[in-house]
Amino acid sequence: MNRKKKKNYINAVDLVSYKFPHLPITEQYRLIRTNILYSSVDKEIKTIMVTSPDPSEGKSTTSANLAIVLAQQGKRVLLVDADLRKASVHYTFNVSNIDGLTSVLTKKISLLDGISKTYVPNLEILTSGPIPPNPSELLNSEAMERIIDELNSRYDYIVFDTPPVLAVTDSQILANKCDGIVFVIYSGKTRKDRAVKAKQLLQKAKSQILGVVVNGLESKNEVYYSQYK
């Protein structure tokens, strides 16, 4: 029992934008949301992929809080745990992960049966489901493309939490299936050469990087968003 509680604590991320709406960091997540909306002037941005060069740089925290501030604007939002190797969304929202995205991809359950409501108004989630032996192949399948198309018809925004770019190829596969990418790095931890290499791989995938989130800055604002196109 103690081990399970510890695991939940380790994998859950801080939903600061829901718990503490008046903190400066929450305002920074709203700034991310605002800049994404401005990025939609020439091209509709509905499917947003969040990734990072390496693990532990804050991509899952950014994914969850971005999804929340989008939902707080009255939009229908779905957060998808597309990290089929090290899932975390079910821990964050304290829901079951017996079935999820992999269950839908393998036709074990329907898409609607895989989606769970959350305590955040307008926000629903699709957990990863059981870890498969072939994550890259599942994400690169026609079934995945059909799922994205169906989600586009049901939601205003779909936020995909994906694995680190340099760890596996999964994020590169999803990159050109999404309208834009939020790229997360950690100040003082992410090496410049690793960030550059990850960016180059995403660009080779013909994806659009919307901007960069820099976590861990020594300032009043703990998150910084920049370099929008």
Coordinates of N, CA and C in Angstrom, one line a residue:
M1 N 0.8 -1.2 0.0 CA 0.0 0.0 0.0 C 0.9 1.3 0.0
N2 N 1.9 1.3 0.9 CA 2.8 2.4 0.9 C 3.5 2.6 -0.4
R3 N 3.9 1.5 -1.0 CA 4.6 1.6 -2.3 C 3.7 2.2 -3.4
K4 N 2.4 1.8 -3.4 CA 1.5 2.4 -4.4 C 1.3 3.8 -4.2
K5 N 1.2 4.3 -2.9 CA 1.1 5.7 -2.7 C 2.3 6.5 -3.1
K6 N 3.4 5.9 -2.9 CA 4.7 6.6 -3.3 C 4.8 6.7 -4.8
K7 N 4.3 5.7 -5.5 CA 4.4 5.7 -7.0 C 3.4 6.7 -7.5
N8 N 2.3 6.8 -6.9 CA 1.3 7.9 -7.4 C 1.9 9.3 -7.2
Y9 N 2.6 9.5 -6.1 CA 3.1 10.8 -5.8 C 4.2 11.1 -6.8
I10 N 5.1 10.1 -7.1 CA 6.2 10.4 -8.0 C 5.7 10.7 -9.4
N11 N 4.7 10.0 -9.9 CA 4.2 10.1 -11.3 C 3.2 11.3 -11.5
A12 N 2.5 11.7 -10.4 CA 1.6 12.8 -10.6 C 2.3 14.1 -10.8
V13 N 1.7 15.0 -11.6 CA 2.2 16.3 -11.8 C 1.4 17.3 -11.1
D14 N 1.9 18.5 -10.9 CA 1.2 19.5 -10.1 C 0.3 20.3 -11.0
L15 N -1.0 20.2 -10.7 CA -2.0 20.9 -11.5 C -2.2 22.3 -10.9
V16 N -1.2 23.1 -11.0 CA -1.2 24.4 -10.4 C -2.2 25.3 -11.0
S17 N -2.5 25.2 -12.3 CA -3.4 26.1 -12.9 C -4.9 25.8 -12.5
Y18 N -5.1 24.7 -11.9 CA -6.4 24.4 -11.4 C -6.5 24.7 -9.9
K19 N -5.4 24.3 -9.1 CA -5.4 24.5 -7.7 C -5.2 25.9 -7.3
F20 N -4.3 26.6 -8.0 CA -3.9 28.0 -7.6 C -4.0 28.9 -8.8
P21 N -5.3 29.3 -9.2 CA -5.5 30.1 -10.4 C -4.9 31.5 -10.3
H22 N -4.5 32.0 -9.1 CA -4.1 33.4 -9.0 C -2.6 33.5 -8.9
L23 N -1.9 32.4 -8.9 CA -0.4 32.4 -8.8 C 0.2 32.9 -10.1
P24 N 1.4 33.6 -10.1 CA 2.0 34.0 -11.3 C 2.3 32.9 -12.3
I25 N 2.6 31.7 -11.8 CA 2.9 30.6 -12.7 C 1.7 30.2 -13.6
T26 N 0.5 30.3 -12.9 CA -0.7 30.0 -13.7 C -1.0 31.1 -14.8
E27 N -0.6 32.3 -14.5 CA -0.7 33.3 -15.5 C 0.2 33.0 -16.7
Q28 N 1.3 32.4 -16.4 CA 2.2 32.0 -17.5 C 1.6 30.9 -18.4
Y29 N 0.9 30.0 -17.8 CA 0.2 29.0 -18.6 C -0.9 29.7 -19.4
R30 N -1.5 30.7 -18.9 CA -2.5 31.4 -19.7 C -1.8 32.1 -20.8
L31 N -0.6 32.6 -20.6 CA 0.1 33.3 -21.7 C 0.4 32.3 -22.8
I32 N 0.8 31.0 -22.4 CA 1.0 30.0 -23.4 C -0.3 29.8 -24.3
R33 N -1.4 29.8 -23.6 CA -2.7 29.6 -24.2 C -3.0 30.8 -25.2
T34 N -2.8 32.0 -24.7 CA -3.0 33.2 -25.6 C -2.1 33.2 -26.8
N35 N -0.9 32.8 -26.7 CA 0.0 32.8 -27.8 C -0.4 31.7 -28.8
I36 N -0.9 30.6 -28.3 CA -1.4 29.6 -29.2 C -2.6 30.1 -30.0
L37 N -3.5 30.8 -29.3 CA -4.6 31.3 -30.0 C -4.2 32.3 -31.1
Y38 N -3.2 33.1 -30.8 CA -2.7 34.0 -31.9 C -2.0 33.3 -33.0
S39 N -1.5 32.1 -32.7 CA -0.8 31.3 -33.8 C -1.9 30.7 -34.7
S40 N -3.1 30.8 -34.3 CA -4.2 30.2 -35.1 C -4.8 31.1 -36.1
V41 N -4.2 32.3 -36.3 CA -4.7 33.3 -37.2 C -4.7 32.8 -38.6
D42 N -3.6 32.3 -39.1 CA -3.4 31.8 -40.5 C -3.7 30.3 -40.6
K43 N -3.6 29.6 -39.5 CA -3.8 28.1 -39.6 C -4.5 27.7 -38.3
E44 N -5.5 26.9 -38.4 CA -6.2 26.5 -37.2 C -5.4 25.5 -36.4
I45 N -5.2 25.8 -35.1 CA -4.4 25.0 -34.3 C -5.4 24.2 -33.3
K46 N -5.6 23.0 -33.5 CA -6.5 22.2 -32.7 C -5.7 21.0 -32.0
T47 N -4.8 20.4 -32.7 CA -4.1 19.3 -32.1 C -2.7 19.8 -31.8
I48 N -2.4 19.7 -30.5 CA -1.1 20.3 -29.9 C -0.3 19.2 -29.3
M49 N 0.9 19.0 -29.8 CA 1.8 18.0 -29.2 C 2.8 18.7 -28.2
V50 N 3.0 18.1 -27.1 CA 3.9 18.6 -26.1 C 5.0 17.6 -25.9
T51 N 6.3 18.0 -26.1 CA 7.4 17.1 -25.9 C 8.6 17.9 -25.4
S52 N 9.7 17.1 -25.2 CA 10.9 17.7 -24.7 C 12.1 16.9 -25.3
P53 N 13.3 17.4 -25.2 CA 14.5 16.6 -25.7 C 14.7 15.3 -24.9
D54 N 14.7 15.5 -23.6 CA 15.0 14.3 -22.7 C 14.0 14.2 -21.5
P55 N 14.0 13.2 -20.8 CA 13.1 13.0 -19.7 C 13.3 14.0 -18.6
S56 N 12.2 14.2 -17.7 CA 12.3 15.1 -16.5 C 12.5 16.5 -16.8
E57 N 12.0 17.0 -17.9 CA 12.1 18.4 -18.2 C 10.8 19.2 -18.1
G58 N 9.7 18.5 -17.7 CA 8.5 19.2 -17.4 C 7.4 19.1 -18.5
K59 N 7.5 18.2 -19.4 CA 6.6 18.1 -20.5 C 5.2 17.7 -20.0
S60 N 5.1 16.8 -19.1 CA 3.8 16.3 -18.6 C 3.1 17.3 -17.8
T61 N 3.9 18.1 -17.0 CA 3.3 19.2 -16.2 C 2.8 20.3 -17.2
T62 N 3.5 20.6 -18.2 CA 3.1 21.6 -19.2 C 1.8 21.1 -19.9
S63 N 1.8 19.8 -20.3 CA 0.7 19.3 -21.0 C -0.6 19.4 -20.2
A64 N -0.5 19.0 -19.0 CA -1.7 19.0 -18.1 C -2.2 20.4 -17.8
N65 N -1.3 21.3 -17.5 CA -1.7 22.6 -17.2 C -2.2 23.4 -18.4
L66 N -1.6 23.1 -19.5 CA -2.0 23.8 -20.8 C -3.5 23.3 -21.1
A67 N -3.7 22.0 -21.0 CA -5.1 21.5 -21.2 C -6.1 22.1 -20.3
I68 N -5.7 22.4 -19.0 CA -6.6 23.0 -18.0 C -6.9 24.4 -18.4
V69 N -5.9 25.2 -18.7 CA -6.2 26.6 -19.0 C -7.0 26.8 -20.3
L70 N -6.8 25.8 -21.3 CA -7.7 25.8 -22.5 C -9.1 25.5 -22.1
A71 N -9.3 24.5 -21.2 CA -10.7 24.2 -20.8 C -11.3 25.3 -20.0
Q72 N -10.5 26.0 -19.3 CA -11.1 27.1 -18.5 C -11.6 28.2 -19.3
Q73 N -11.3 28.2 -20.6 CA -11.8 29.2 -21.5 C -13.2 28.8 -22.1
G74 N -13.7 27.7 -21.6 CA -15.0 27.2 -22.1 C -14.9 26.3 -23.3
K75 N -13.7 25.9 -23.7 CA -13.5 25.0 -24.8 C -13.5 23.6 -24.4
R76 N -14.0 22.7 -25.3 CA -14.0 21.3 -25.1 C -12.5 20.8 -25.4
V77 N -11.9 20.2 -24.3 CA -10.5 19.9 -24.4 C -10.3 18.4 -24.1
L78 N -9.4 17.7 -24.8 CA -9.1 16.4 -24.5 C -7.6 16.3 -24.3
L79 N -7.1 15.7 -23.2 CA -5.7 15.5 -22.9 C -5.4 14.0 -23.2
V80 N -4.5 13.7 -24.1 CA -4.2 12.4 -24.5 C -2.8 12.0 -24.0
D81 N -2.8 10.9 -23.3 CA -1.4 10.4 -22.9 C -0.9 9.5 -24.0
A82 N -0.1 10.1 -24.9 CA 0.5 9.4 -26.0 C 1.9 8.9 -25.7
D83 N 2.3 9.0 -24.4 CA 3.5 8.4 -24.0 C 3.2 6.9 -23.6
L84 N 3.3 6.1 -24.6 CA 2.9 4.7 -24.4 C 4.0 3.8 -23.7
R85 N 5.1 4.5 -23.2 CA 6.2 3.8 -22.6 C 6.2 4.2 -21.1
K86 N 5.9 5.4 -20.7 CA 6.0 5.9 -19.4 C 4.8 6.8 -19.1
A87 N 3.7 6.3 -19.0 CA 2.4 7.1 -18.8 C 2.3 7.7 -17.5
S88 N 1.7 8.9 -17.5 CA 1.5 9.6 -16.2 C 0.2 10.3 -16.0
V89 N -0.6 10.5 -17.1 CA -1.9 11.2 -17.0 C -2.8 10.5 -16.0
H90 N -2.9 9.2 -16.0 CA -3.8 8.5 -15.1 C -3.5 8.8 -13.6
Y91 N -2.2 8.9 -13.3 CA -1.8 9.2 -12.0 C -2.2 10.6 -11.6
T92 N -2.0 11.5 -12.5 CA -2.3 13.0 -12.3 C -3.7 13.2 -12.0
F93 N -4.6 12.5 -12.7 CA -6.0 12.7 -12.5 C -6.7 11.6 -11.7
N94 N -5.9 10.7 -11.2 CA -6.4 9.6 -10.3 C -7.5 8.8 -10.9
V95 N -7.2 8.3 -12.2 CA -8.2 7.4 -12.8 C -7.5 6.1 -13.2
S96 N -8.3 5.2 -13.6 CA -7.8 3.9 -14.0 C -7.1 3.9 -15.4
N97 N -6.1 3.1 -15.5 CA -5.4 3.0 -16.8 C -5.5 1.6 -17.4
I98 N -6.5 0.8 -16.9 CA -6.7 -0.5 -17.4 C -6.9 -0.5 -18.9
D99 N -7.7 0.5 -19.4 CA -7.9 0.7 -20.8 C -7.6 2.1 -21.1
G100 N -7.2 2.4 -22.4 CA -6.9 3.7 -22.8 C -6.6 3.7 -24.3
L101 N -5.6 4.6 -24.7 CA -5.3 4.7 -26.1 C -4.9 3.4 -26.8
T102 N -4.1 2.6 -26.1 CA -3.7 1.4 -26.8 C -4.8 0.4 -26.9
S103 N -5.8 0.5 -26.0 CA -7.0 -0.4 -26.1 C -7.8 0.0 -27.3
V104 N -7.9 1.3 -27.5 CA -8.7 1.8 -28.7 C -7.9 1.4 -30.0
L105 N -6.6 1.6 -30.0 CA -5.9 1.3 -31.2 C -5.9 -0.2 -31.6
T106 N -6.0 -1.0 -30.6 CA -6.1 -2.5 -30.9 C -7.5 -3.0 -30.9
K107 N -8.5 -2.0 -30.9 CA -9.9 -2.3 -31.1 C -10.5 -3.2 -29.9
K108 N -9.8 -3.0 -28.8 CA -10.4 -3.7 -27.6 C -11.6 -3.0 -27.1
I109 N -11.6 -1.7 -27.2 CA -12.7 -0.8 -26.8 C -12.9 0.2 -27.8
S110 N -14.1 0.9 -27.7 CA -14.3 2.0 -28.6 C -13.7 3.3 -28.1
L111 N -13.5 4.3 -29.0 CA -12.9 5.5 -28.6 C -13.7 6.2 -27.4
L112 N -15.0 6.2 -27.6 CA -15.8 6.9 -26.5 C -15.7 6.2 -25.2
D113 N -15.5 4.9 -25.2 CA -15.4 4.1 -24.0 C -14.0 4.3 -23.3
G114 N -13.1 4.8 -24.1 CA -11.7 5.0 -23.6 C -11.6 6.4 -22.9
I115 N -12.5 7.3 -23.2 CA -12.3 8.7 -22.7 C -13.0 8.8 -21.3
S116 N -12.3 9.5 -20.4 CA -12.7 9.7 -19.0 C -13.0 11.2 -18.8
K117 N -14.0 11.4 -18.0 CA -14.2 12.8 -17.5 C -13.3 13.1 -16.4
T118 N -13.0 14.4 -16.1 CA -12.2 14.8 -15.0 C -13.0 15.8 -14.1
Y119 N -12.4 16.1 -13.0 CA -13.1 17.1 -12.1 C -12.9 18.6 -12.6
V120 N -12.1 18.7 -13.7 CA -12.0 20.0 -14.3 C -13.0 20.2 -15.4
P121 N -13.9 21.2 -15.3 CA -15.0 21.4 -16.3 C -14.4 21.5 -17.7
N122 N -15.1 20.9 -18.6 CA -14.7 20.9 -20.0 C -13.5 20.1 -20.4
L123 N -12.8 19.5 -19.4 CA -11.6 18.7 -19.7 C -11.9 17.2 -19.6
E124 N -11.6 16.5 -20.6 CA -11.6 15.0 -20.5 C -10.2 14.4 -20.9
I125 N -10.0 13.2 -20.5 CA -8.7 12.6 -20.8 C -8.8 11.2 -21.5
L126 N -7.8 10.9 -22.2 CA -7.7 9.5 -22.8 C -6.3 9.0 -22.3
T127 N -6.3 8.1 -21.3 CA -5.1 7.6 -20.8 C -4.3 6.8 -21.8
S128 N -3.1 6.3 -21.5 CA -2.3 5.6 -22.4 C -2.8 4.2 -22.6
G129 N -3.4 3.6 -21.6 CA -3.7 2.1 -21.6 C -2.5 1.3 -21.4
P130 N -2.7 0.0 -21.5 CA -1.5 -0.9 -21.2 C -0.3 -0.7 -22.1
I131 N 0.9 -0.8 -21.6 CA 2.1 -0.6 -22.4 C 2.2 -1.7 -23.4
P132 N 2.3 -1.3 -24.7 CA 2.3 -2.3 -25.8 C 3.7 -2.7 -26.1
P133 N 3.9 -3.8 -26.8 CA 5.3 -4.1 -27.3 C 5.8 -3.3 -28.5
N134 N 4.9 -2.6 -29.1 CA 5.2 -1.9 -30.3 C 4.6 -0.5 -30.4
P135 N 5.0 0.4 -29.4 CA 4.4 1.8 -29.4 C 4.5 2.6 -30.7
S136 N 5.7 2.5 -31.3 CA 5.9 3.3 -32.5 C 5.0 2.9 -33.6
E137 N 4.9 1.6 -33.8 CA 4.0 1.1 -34.8 C 2.6 1.5 -34.6
L138 N 2.1 1.4 -33.4 CA 0.7 1.8 -33.1 C 0.5 3.3 -33.4
L139 N 1.4 4.1 -33.0 CA 1.3 5.6 -33.2 C 1.4 5.9 -34.7
N140 N 2.0 5.1 -35.5 CA 2.2 5.4 -36.9 C 1.2 4.6 -37.8
S141 N 0.2 4.1 -37.1 CA -0.9 3.3 -37.9 C -2.0 4.2 -38.4
E142 N -2.7 3.6 -39.4 CA -3.9 4.3 -39.9 C -4.9 4.4 -38.8
A143 N -5.0 3.5 -37.9 CA -5.9 3.6 -36.8 C -5.7 4.8 -36.0
M144 N -4.4 5.2 -35.8 CA -4.1 6.4 -35.0 C -4.6 7.7 -35.8
E145 N -4.4 7.7 -37.1 CA -4.9 8.8 -37.9 C -6.4 8.9 -37.8
R146 N -7.1 7.8 -37.9 CA -8.6 7.8 -37.8 C -9.0 8.4 -36.4
I147 N -8.3 8.0 -35.4 CA -8.6 8.5 -34.0 C -8.5 10.0 -34.0
I148 N -7.4 10.5 -34.5 CA -7.1 11.9 -34.5 C -8.2 12.7 -35.3
D149 N -8.6 12.1 -36.4 CA -9.7 12.7 -37.2 C -11.0 12.8 -36.4
E150 N -11.3 11.7 -35.7 CA -12.5 11.7 -34.9 C -12.5 12.6 -33.8
L151 N -11.3 12.7 -33.1 CA -11.2 13.6 -32.0 C -11.3 15.1 -32.5
N152 N -10.8 15.4 -33.6 CA -10.9 16.7 -34.2 C -12.3 17.1 -34.4
S153 N -13.2 16.2 -34.7 CA -14.6 16.5 -34.9 C -15.4 16.7 -33.6
R154 N -14.8 16.2 -32.5 CA -15.5 16.2 -31.2 C -15.0 17.3 -30.2
Y155 N -13.7 17.7 -30.4 CA -13.1 18.7 -29.4 C -12.6 19.9 -30.1
D156 N -12.5 21.0 -29.3 CA -11.9 22.2 -29.8 C -10.4 22.1 -29.8
Y157 N -9.9 21.4 -28.7 CA -8.4 21.3 -28.6 C -8.1 19.9 -28.1
I158 N -7.1 19.2 -28.7 CA -6.6 18.0 -28.3 C -5.1 18.2 -28.0
V159 N -4.7 17.9 -26.7 CA -3.3 18.1 -26.3 C -2.7 16.7 -26.1
F160 N -1.6 16.4 -26.8 CA -0.9 15.1 -26.7 C 0.3 15.2 -25.9
D161 N 0.4 14.5 -24.8 CA 1.6 14.4 -24.0 C 2.4 13.2 -24.6
T162 N 3.6 13.5 -25.1 CA 4.4 12.5 -25.9 C 5.7 12.3 -25.2
P163 N 6.4 11.2 -25.6 CA 7.7 10.9 -25.0 C 8.8 11.9 -25.4
P164 N 9.9 12.0 -24.7 CA 11.0 12.9 -25.1 C 11.5 12.5 -26.5
V165 N 11.8 13.5 -27.3 CA 12.2 13.3 -28.7 C 13.4 12.4 -28.9
L166 N 14.4 12.6 -28.0 CA 15.7 11.9 -28.2 C 15.7 10.5 -27.6
A167 N 14.7 10.2 -26.8 CA 14.6 8.9 -26.2 C 14.1 7.8 -27.2
V168 N 13.0 8.1 -27.9 CA 12.4 7.2 -28.8 C 11.9 8.0 -30.0
T169 N 11.4 7.3 -31.1 CA 10.9 7.9 -32.3 C 9.5 8.3 -32.2
D170 N 8.8 8.0 -31.1 CA 7.3 8.2 -31.1 C 6.9 9.6 -31.3
S171 N 7.6 10.6 -30.7 CA 7.2 12.0 -30.9 C 7.4 12.4 -32.3
Q172 N 8.5 12.0 -33.0 CA 8.7 12.3 -34.4 C 7.5 11.8 -35.3
I173 N 7.0 10.6 -34.9 CA 5.9 10.1 -35.7 C 4.7 10.9 -35.5
L174 N 4.4 11.3 -34.3 CA 3.2 12.1 -34.1 C 3.3 13.6 -34.5
A175 N 4.5 14.0 -34.7 CA 4.8 15.5 -34.9 C 4.0 16.0 -36.1
N176 N 4.1 15.3 -37.3 CA 3.5 15.8 -38.5 C 2.0 15.4 -38.5
K177 N 1.5 14.8 -37.5 CA 0.1 14.5 -37.5 C -0.7 15.5 -36.7
C178 N 0.1 16.4 -36.0 CA -0.5 17.4 -35.1 C -0.3 18.8 -35.8
D179 N -1.1 19.8 -35.4 CA -1.1 21.1 -36.0 C 0.1 21.9 -35.5
G180 N 0.6 21.6 -34.3 CA 1.7 22.4 -33.7 C 2.3 21.7 -32.5
I181 N 3.6 22.1 -32.2 CA 4.3 21.5 -31.1 C 4.7 22.5 -30.1
V182 N 4.5 22.2 -28.8 CA 5.1 23.0 -27.7 C 6.3 22.2 -27.2
F183 N 7.4 22.9 -27.3 CA 8.7 22.3 -27.0 C 9.2 22.7 -25.6
V184 N 9.4 21.8 -24.7 CA 9.7 22.0 -23.3 C 11.2 21.7 -23.0
I185 N 11.9 22.7 -22.4 CA 13.2 22.5 -22.0 C 13.3 22.9 -20.5
Y186 N 14.4 22.6 -19.8 CA 14.6 22.9 -18.4 C 15.9 23.7 -18.3
S187 N 15.8 24.9 -17.7 CA 16.9 25.8 -17.5 C 17.9 25.2 -16.6
G188 N 19.2 25.1 -17.1 CA 20.3 24.6 -16.2 C 20.4 23.1 -16.3
K189 N 19.4 22.4 -17.0 CA 19.5 21.0 -17.1 C 19.6 20.5 -18.5
T190 N 18.7 21.1 -19.4 CA 18.7 20.7 -20.8 C 20.0 21.2 -21.5
R191 N 20.7 20.3 -22.1 CA 22.0 20.7 -22.8 C 21.6 21.3 -24.1
K192 N 22.3 22.4 -24.5 CA 22.0 23.1 -25.7 C 22.1 22.1 -26.9
D193 N 23.1 21.3 -27.0 CA 23.3 20.4 -28.1 C 22.1 19.4 -28.2
R194 N 21.6 19.0 -27.0 CA 20.4 18.1 -27.0 C 19.2 18.8 -27.5
A195 N 19.0 20.0 -27.1 CA 17.8 20.8 -27.5 C 17.9 21.0 -29.0
V196 N 19.1 21.4 -29.5 CA 19.2 21.6 -31.0 C 18.9 20.4 -31.8
K197 N 19.5 19.3 -31.3 CA 19.3 18.0 -32.0 C 17.8 17.6 -32.1
A198 N 17.1 17.8 -30.9 CA 15.7 17.4 -30.8 C 14.9 18.3 -31.8
K199 N 15.2 19.6 -31.8 CA 14.5 20.6 -32.7 C 14.7 20.2 -34.1
Q200 N 15.9 19.8 -34.5 CA 16.2 19.4 -35.9 C 15.4 18.1 -36.3
L201 N 15.3 17.2 -35.4 CA 14.5 16.0 -35.7 C 13.0 16.3 -35.9
L202 N 12.5 17.2 -35.1 CA 11.1 17.6 -35.2 C 10.9 18.4 -36.5
Q203 N 11.9 19.2 -36.9 CA 11.8 19.9 -38.2 C 11.8 19.0 -39.4
K204 N 12.6 17.9 -39.3 CA 12.7 16.9 -40.3 C 11.4 16.2 -40.5
A205 N 10.6 16.1 -39.4 CA 9.3 15.5 -39.4 C 8.3 16.4 -40.0
K206 N 8.7 17.6 -40.5 CA 7.8 18.6 -41.2 C 6.7 19.0 -40.2
S207 N 7.1 19.3 -39.0 CA 6.2 19.8 -38.0 C 6.4 21.3 -37.7
Q208 N 5.4 21.9 -37.1 CA 5.4 23.3 -36.8 C 5.7 23.5 -35.3
I209 N 6.8 24.0 -34.9 CA 7.1 24.3 -33.5 C 6.4 25.6 -33.2
L210 N 5.4 25.6 -32.3 CA 4.7 26.8 -31.9 C 5.6 27.7 -31.0
G211 N 6.3 27.1 -30.2 CA 7.1 27.9 -29.2 C 7.8 27.0 -28.2
V212 N 8.6 27.6 -27.4 CA 9.4 26.9 -26.4 C 9.0 27.3 -25.0
V213 N 8.8 26.3 -24.1 CA 8.6 26.5 -22.7 C 9.9 26.3 -22.0
V214 N 10.3 27.2 -21.2 CA 11.6 27.1 -20.4 C 11.2 27.0 -19.0
N215 N 11.3 25.8 -18.4 CA 11.0 25.6 -17.0 C 12.3 25.8 -16.1
G216 N 12.0 26.1 -14.8 CA 13.1 26.2 -13.9 C 13.9 27.4 -13.9
L217 N 13.4 28.5 -14.4 CA 14.1 29.8 -14.4 C 14.1 30.4 -13.0
E218 N 15.2 31.0 -12.6 CA 15.3 31.7 -11.4 C 14.7 33.1 -11.5
S219 N 13.4 33.2 -11.4 CA 12.7 34.4 -11.5 C 11.4 34.4 -10.9
K220 N 10.7 35.5 -10.9 CA 9.3 35.5 -10.3 C 8.4 34.6 -11.0
N221 N 8.6 34.4 -12.3 CA 7.8 33.6 -13.1 C 8.5 32.3 -13.4
E222 N 7.9 31.1 -13.0 CA 8.6 29.9 -13.1 C 8.6 29.2 -14.4
V223 N 7.7 29.8 -15.3 CA 7.7 29.2 -16.7 C 7.7 30.4 -17.6
Y224 N 8.5 30.2 -18.7 CA 8.6 31.2 -19.7 C 8.3 30.7 -21.1
Y225 N 7.6 31.4 -21.9 CA 7.2 30.9 -23.2 C 7.7 31.9 -24.2
S226 N 8.3 31.4 -25.3 CA 8.9 32.4 -26.2 C 9.0 31.7 -27.6
Q227 N 9.6 32.5 -28.6 CA 9.9 32.1 -29.9 C 8.7 31.6 -30.7
Y228 N 7.6 32.3 -30.6 CA 6.4 31.9 -31.4 C 6.6 32.3 -32.8
K229 N 6.1 31.5 -33.7 CA 6.2 31.8 -35.2 C 4.8 32.4 -35.6

